[in-house]
Short mmCIF file of C-alpha atoms in Angstrom, two decimals:
data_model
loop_
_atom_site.label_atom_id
_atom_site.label_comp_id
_atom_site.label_asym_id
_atom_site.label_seq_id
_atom_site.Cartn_x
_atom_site.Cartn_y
_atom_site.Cartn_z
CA UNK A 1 -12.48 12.43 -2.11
CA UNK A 2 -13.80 9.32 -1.85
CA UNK A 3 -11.82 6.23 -1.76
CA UNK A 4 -12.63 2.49 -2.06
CA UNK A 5 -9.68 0.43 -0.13
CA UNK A 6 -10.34 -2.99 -1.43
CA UNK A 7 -7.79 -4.94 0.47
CA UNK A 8 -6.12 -7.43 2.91
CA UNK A 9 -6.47 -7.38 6.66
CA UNK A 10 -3.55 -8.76 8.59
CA UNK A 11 -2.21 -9.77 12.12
CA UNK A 12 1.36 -8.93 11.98
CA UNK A 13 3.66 -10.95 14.66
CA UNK A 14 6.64 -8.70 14.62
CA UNK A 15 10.38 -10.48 15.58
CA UNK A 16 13.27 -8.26 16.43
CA UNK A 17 16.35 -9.86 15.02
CA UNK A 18 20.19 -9.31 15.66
CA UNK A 19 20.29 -10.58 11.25
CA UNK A 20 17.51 -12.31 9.33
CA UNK A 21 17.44 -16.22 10.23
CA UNK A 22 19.41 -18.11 7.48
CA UNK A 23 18.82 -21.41 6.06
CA UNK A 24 19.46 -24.61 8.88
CA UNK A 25 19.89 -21.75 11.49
CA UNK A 26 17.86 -21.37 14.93
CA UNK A 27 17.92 -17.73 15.70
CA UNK A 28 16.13 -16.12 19.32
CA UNK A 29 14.75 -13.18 18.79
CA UNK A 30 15.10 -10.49 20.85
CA UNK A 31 11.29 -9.33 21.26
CA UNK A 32 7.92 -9.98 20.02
CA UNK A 33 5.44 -7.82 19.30
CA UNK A 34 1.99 -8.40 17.61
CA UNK A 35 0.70 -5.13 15.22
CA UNK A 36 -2.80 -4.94 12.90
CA UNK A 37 -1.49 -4.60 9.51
CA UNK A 38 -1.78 -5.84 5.79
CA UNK A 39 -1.41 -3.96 2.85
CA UNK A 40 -4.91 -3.24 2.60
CA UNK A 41 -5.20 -2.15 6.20
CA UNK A 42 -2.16 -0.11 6.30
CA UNK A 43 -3.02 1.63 3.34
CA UNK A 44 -6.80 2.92 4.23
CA UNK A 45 -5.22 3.87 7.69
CA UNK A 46 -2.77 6.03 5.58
CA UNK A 47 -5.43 7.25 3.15
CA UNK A 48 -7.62 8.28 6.33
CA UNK A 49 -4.68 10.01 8.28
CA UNK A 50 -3.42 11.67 5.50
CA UNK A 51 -7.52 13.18 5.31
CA UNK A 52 -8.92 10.93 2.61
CA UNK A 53 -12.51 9.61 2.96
CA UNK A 54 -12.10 5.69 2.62
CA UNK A 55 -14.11 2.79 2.37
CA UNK A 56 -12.32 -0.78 3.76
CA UNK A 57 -13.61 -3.80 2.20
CA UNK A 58 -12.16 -7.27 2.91
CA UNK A 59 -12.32 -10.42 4.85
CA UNK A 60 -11.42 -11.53 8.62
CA UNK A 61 -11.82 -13.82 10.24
CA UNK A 62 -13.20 -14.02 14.21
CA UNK A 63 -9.90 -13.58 15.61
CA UNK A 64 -9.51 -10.44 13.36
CA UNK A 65 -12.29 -7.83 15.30
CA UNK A 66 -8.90 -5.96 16.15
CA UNK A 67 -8.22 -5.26 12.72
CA UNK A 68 -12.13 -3.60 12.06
CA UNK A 69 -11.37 -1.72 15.35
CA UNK A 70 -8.19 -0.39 14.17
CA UNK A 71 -9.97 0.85 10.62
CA UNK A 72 -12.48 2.40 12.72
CA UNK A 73 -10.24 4.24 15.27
CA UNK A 74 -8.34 6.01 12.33
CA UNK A 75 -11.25 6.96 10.54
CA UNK A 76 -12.05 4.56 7.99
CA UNK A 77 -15.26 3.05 6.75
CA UNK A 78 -15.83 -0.50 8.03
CA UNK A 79 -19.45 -1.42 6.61
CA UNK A 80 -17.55 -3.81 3.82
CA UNK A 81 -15.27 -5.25 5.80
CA UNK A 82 -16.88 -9.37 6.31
CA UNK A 83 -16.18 -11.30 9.34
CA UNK A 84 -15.82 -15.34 7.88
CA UNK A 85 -16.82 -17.37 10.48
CA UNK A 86 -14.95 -20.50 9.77
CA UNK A 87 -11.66 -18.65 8.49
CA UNK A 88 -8.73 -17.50 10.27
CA UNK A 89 -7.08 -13.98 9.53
CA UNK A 90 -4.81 -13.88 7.74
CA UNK A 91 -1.29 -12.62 9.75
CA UNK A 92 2.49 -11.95 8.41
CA UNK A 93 5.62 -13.46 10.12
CA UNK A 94 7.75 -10.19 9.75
CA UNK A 95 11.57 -10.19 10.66
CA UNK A 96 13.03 -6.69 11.74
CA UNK A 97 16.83 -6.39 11.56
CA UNK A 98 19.28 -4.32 13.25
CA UNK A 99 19.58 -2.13 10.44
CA UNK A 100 15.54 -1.63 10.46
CA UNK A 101 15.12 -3.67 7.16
CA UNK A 102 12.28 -6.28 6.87
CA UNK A 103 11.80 -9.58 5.19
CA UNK A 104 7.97 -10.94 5.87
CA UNK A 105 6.42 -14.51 5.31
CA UNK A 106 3.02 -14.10 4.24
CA UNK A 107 -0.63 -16.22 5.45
CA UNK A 108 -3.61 -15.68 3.24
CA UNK A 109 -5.90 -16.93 5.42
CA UNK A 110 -9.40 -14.82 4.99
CA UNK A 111 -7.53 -12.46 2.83
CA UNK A 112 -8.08 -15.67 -0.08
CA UNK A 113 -11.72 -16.19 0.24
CA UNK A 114 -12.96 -12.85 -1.34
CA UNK A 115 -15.63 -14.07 -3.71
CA UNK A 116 -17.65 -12.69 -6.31
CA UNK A 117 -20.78 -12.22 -4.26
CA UNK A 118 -19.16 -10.16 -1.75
CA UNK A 119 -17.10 -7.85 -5.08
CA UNK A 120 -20.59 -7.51 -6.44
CA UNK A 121 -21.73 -5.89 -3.29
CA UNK A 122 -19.27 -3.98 -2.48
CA UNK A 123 -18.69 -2.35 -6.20
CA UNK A 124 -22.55 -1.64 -6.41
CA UNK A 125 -22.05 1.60 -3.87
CA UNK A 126 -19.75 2.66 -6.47
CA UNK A 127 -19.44 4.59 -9.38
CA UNK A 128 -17.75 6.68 -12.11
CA UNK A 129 -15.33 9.07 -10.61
CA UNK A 130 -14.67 6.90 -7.35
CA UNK A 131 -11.21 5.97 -6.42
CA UNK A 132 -10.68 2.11 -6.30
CA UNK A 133 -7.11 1.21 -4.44
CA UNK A 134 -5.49 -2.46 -4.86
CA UNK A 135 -2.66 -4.07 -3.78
CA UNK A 136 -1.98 -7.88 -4.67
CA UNK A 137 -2.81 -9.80 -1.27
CA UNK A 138 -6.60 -10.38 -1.72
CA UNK A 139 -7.95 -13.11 -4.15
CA UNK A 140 -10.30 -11.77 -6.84
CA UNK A 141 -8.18 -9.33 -8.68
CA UNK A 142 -8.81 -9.53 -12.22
CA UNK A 143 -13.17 -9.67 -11.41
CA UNK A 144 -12.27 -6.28 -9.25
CA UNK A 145 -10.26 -4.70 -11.78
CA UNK A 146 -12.68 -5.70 -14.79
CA UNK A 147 -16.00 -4.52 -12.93
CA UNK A 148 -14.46 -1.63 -11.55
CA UNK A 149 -12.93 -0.44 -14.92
CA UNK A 150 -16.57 -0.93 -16.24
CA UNK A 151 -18.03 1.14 -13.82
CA UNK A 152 -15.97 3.88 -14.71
CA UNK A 153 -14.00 4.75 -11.47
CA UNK A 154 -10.41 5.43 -11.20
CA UNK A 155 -8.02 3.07 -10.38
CA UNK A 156 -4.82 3.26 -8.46
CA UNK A 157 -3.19 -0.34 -8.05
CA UNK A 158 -0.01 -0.87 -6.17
CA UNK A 159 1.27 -4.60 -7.42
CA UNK A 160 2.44 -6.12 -4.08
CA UNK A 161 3.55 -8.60 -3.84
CA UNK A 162 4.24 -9.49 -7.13
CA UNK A 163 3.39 -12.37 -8.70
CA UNK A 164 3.52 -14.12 -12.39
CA UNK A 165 -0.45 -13.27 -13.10
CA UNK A 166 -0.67 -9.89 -12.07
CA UNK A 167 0.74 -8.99 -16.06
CA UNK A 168 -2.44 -10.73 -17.42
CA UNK A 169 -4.89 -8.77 -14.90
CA UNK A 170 -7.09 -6.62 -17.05
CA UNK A 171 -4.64 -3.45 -16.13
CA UNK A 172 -5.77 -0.69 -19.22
CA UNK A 173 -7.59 0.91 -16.95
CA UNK A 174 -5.67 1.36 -14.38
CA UNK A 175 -4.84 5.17 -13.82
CA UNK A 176 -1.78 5.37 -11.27
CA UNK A 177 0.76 2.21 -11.11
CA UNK A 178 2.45 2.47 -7.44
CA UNK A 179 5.72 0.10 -7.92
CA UNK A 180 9.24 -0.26 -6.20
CA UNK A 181 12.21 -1.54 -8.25
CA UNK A 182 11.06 -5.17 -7.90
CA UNK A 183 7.66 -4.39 -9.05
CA UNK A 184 8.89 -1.97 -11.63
CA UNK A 185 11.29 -4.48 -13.90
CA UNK A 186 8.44 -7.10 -13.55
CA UNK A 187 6.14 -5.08 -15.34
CA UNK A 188 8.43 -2.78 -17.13
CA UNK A 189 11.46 -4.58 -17.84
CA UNK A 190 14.81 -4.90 -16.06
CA UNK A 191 17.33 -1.67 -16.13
CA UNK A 192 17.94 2.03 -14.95
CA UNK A 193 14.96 3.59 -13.07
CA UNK A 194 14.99 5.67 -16.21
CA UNK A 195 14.08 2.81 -18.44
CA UNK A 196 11.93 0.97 -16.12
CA UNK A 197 9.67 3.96 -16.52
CA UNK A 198 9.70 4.04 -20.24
CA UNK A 199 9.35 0.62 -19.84
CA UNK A 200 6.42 0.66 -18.22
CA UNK A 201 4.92 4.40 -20.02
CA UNK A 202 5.12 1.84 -23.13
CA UNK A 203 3.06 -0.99 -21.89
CA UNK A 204 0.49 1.60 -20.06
CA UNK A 205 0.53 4.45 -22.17
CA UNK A 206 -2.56 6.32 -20.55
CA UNK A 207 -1.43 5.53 -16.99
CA UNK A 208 0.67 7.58 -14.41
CA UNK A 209 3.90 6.03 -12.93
CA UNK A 210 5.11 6.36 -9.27
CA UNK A 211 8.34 4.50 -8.79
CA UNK A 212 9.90 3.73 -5.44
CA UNK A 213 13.87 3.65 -5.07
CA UNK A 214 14.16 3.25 -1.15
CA UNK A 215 17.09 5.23 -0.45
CA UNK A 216 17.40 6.99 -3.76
CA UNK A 217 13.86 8.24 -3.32
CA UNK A 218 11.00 8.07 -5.64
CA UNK A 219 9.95 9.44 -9.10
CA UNK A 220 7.02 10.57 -11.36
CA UNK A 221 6.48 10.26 -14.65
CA UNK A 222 2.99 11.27 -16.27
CA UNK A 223 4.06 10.75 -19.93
CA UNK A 224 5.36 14.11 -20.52
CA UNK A 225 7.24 14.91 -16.91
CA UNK A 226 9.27 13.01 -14.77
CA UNK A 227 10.05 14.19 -11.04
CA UNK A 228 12.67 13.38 -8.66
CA UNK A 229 11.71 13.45 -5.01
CA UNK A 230 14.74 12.53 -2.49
CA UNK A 231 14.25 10.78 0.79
CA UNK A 232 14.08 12.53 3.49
CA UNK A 233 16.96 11.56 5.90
CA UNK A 234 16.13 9.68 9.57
CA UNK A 235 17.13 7.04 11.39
CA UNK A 236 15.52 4.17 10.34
CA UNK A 237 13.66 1.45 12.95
CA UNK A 238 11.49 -0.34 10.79
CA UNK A 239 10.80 -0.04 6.67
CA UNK A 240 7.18 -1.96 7.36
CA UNK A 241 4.57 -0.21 6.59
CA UNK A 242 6.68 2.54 4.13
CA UNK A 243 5.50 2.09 1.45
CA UNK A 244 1.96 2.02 2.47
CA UNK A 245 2.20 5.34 4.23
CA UNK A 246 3.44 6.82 0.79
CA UNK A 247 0.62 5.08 -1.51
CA UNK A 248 -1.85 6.40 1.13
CA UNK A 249 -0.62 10.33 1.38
CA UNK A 250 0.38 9.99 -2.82
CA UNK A 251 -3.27 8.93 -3.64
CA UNK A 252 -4.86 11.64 -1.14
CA UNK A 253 -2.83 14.48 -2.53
CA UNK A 254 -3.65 13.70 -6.20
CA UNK A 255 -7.00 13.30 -5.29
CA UNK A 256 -7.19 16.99 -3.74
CA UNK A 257 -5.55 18.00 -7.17
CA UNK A 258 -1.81 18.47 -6.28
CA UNK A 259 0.37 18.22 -8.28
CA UNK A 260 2.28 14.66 -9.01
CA UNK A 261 5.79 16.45 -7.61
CA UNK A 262 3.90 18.04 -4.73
CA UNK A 263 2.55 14.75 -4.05
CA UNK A 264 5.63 12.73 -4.27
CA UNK A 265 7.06 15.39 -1.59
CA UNK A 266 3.94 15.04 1.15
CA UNK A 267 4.08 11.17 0.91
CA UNK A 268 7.79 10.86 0.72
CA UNK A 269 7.86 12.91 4.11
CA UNK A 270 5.01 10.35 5.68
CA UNK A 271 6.62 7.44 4.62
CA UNK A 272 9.88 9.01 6.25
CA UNK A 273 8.34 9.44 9.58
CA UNK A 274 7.15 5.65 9.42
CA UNK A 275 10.36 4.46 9.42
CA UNK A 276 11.41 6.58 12.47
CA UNK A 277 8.87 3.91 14.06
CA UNK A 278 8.15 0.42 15.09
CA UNK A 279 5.31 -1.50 13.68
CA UNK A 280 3.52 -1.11 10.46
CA UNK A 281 -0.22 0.96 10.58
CA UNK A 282 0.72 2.41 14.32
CA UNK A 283 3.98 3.90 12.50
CA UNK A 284 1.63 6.04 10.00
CA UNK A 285 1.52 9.70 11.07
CA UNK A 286 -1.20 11.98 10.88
CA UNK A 287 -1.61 15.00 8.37
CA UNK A 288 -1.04 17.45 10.90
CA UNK A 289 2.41 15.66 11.82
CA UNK A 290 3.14 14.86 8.73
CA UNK A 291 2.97 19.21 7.43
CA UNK A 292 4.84 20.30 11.15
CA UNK A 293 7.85 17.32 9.50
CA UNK A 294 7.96 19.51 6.36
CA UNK A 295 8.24 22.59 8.39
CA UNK A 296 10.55 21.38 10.10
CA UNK A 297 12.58 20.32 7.41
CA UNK A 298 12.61 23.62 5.41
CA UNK A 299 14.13 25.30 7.88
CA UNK A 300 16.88 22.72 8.34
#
């Protein structure tokens, strides 16, 4: 299966937090720790664990080398991944609190200077049948998304963050919408998970729905089935990288022609062992890990 990953590469400076700093307050954190992540990055390190063949492509800058290293280490293609000479990476200011739930402040940096030159490139060593995988934290969506849905390939995009333009990106072609809640009503309309999804069937009819509910788990719906897939239940350290690890092991187990519910159970089990852990891509567990967790948890 093979897999282009066209997405961000970020430095993330983690701060553990007694509560998330307020407005006017001055709050020490308790520890500091720095982490390679980014959507993009977290994702293709998911993808690769979870036994995907993926391709990285995206922009760093000189301080980023870690961030190629990291891709390399778990597997992933690097050869589109462009150092910028003059740019910095771009990094996340991430708050942890004690409960394990995040709020993050986003920098661009090299993550905003994806140009056409470097999409034309990149999207010439691939074809009709390839995978394409976006999130929302790279500039040149809509050129991505058009040239991609020309070529033919198949196109899983997971809208985060959102923002007010990603409903005029050239989405018709996109085959598999990843969303949580706040994703979901944006696209889909406010309401029930139920009618986000019929929300959103109506406004994609040929695409495939994965919905996100956190603690209440995560559903299907295909057009014709919806599935139900609860969370399974651990102490929680750190939501980061979560829903990356379950985009990653989702898109790999479609793409070796599971089934959407047998999918939503593999990547809701990765995605639980992430949050067992600190940090965002060094949280994501392997495939092996990830099968002895559902072992484990059949026999519970």
């Amino acid at each position: 299966m093979k897999i282009l990953n066209f997405g961000s590469l970020n430095l993330d400076f983690t701060y553990t937090v007694p509560h998330f700093v307020q407005p006017g307050e001055t709050l020490s954190a308790d520890k500091l720790q720095t982490f390679p992540g980014g959507k993009g990055l977290n994702q293709s390190i998911a993808l690769s664990r979870a036994g995907a063949e993926v391709f990285h492509a995206g922009c760093i800058g000189p301080d980023g080398e870690m961030l190629r290293r990291q891709l390399m280490d778990a597997g992933a293609d690097v050869r589109f991944v462009k150092t910028l000479p003059d740019a910095r990476t771009g990094h996340a200011i991430i708050q942890v609190d004690a409960a394990g739930q995040n709020c993050i402040l986003l920098y661009g940096g090299a993550n905003r200077m994806v140009d056409s030159g470097l999409i034309g490139e990149v999207l010439s060593h691939f074809g009709p049948g390839d995978w394409l995988l976006l999130q929302n934290e790279i500039s040149g969506m809509e050129e991505i998304l058009r040239t991609a849905g020309e070529k033919g390939m198949r196109i899983a995009l997971n809208p985060s963050p959102i923002t007010a333009d990603i409903p005029h990106f050239p989405l018709d072609n996109v085959e598999y919408f990843l969303v949580n809640e706040v994703e979901g009503a944006a696209l889909g309309g406010k309401g029930s998970p139920e009618q986000m999804l019929e929300g959103l069937k109506r406004r994609f009819p040929r695409a495939k729905i994965v919905l996100t509910l956190g603690k209440e788990g995560a559903c299907y719906f295909d057009g014709e089935q919806t599935f139900f897939q609860p969370i399974f239940p651990v102490k929680a350290v750190d939501t980061t990288a979560a829903g990356d690890t379950f985009t990653g092991y989702f898109l790999t187990a479609i793409g070796e022609g599971l089934s959407g519910q047998e999918a939503l159970k593999l990547a809701s089990a990765a995605s639980a062992i992430a949050v067992s852990r600190m940090g965002a891509s060094s949280s994501i567990p392997s495939r092996e890990e990830t099968g002895r967790f559902l072992a484990a948890a059949k026999t519970r």
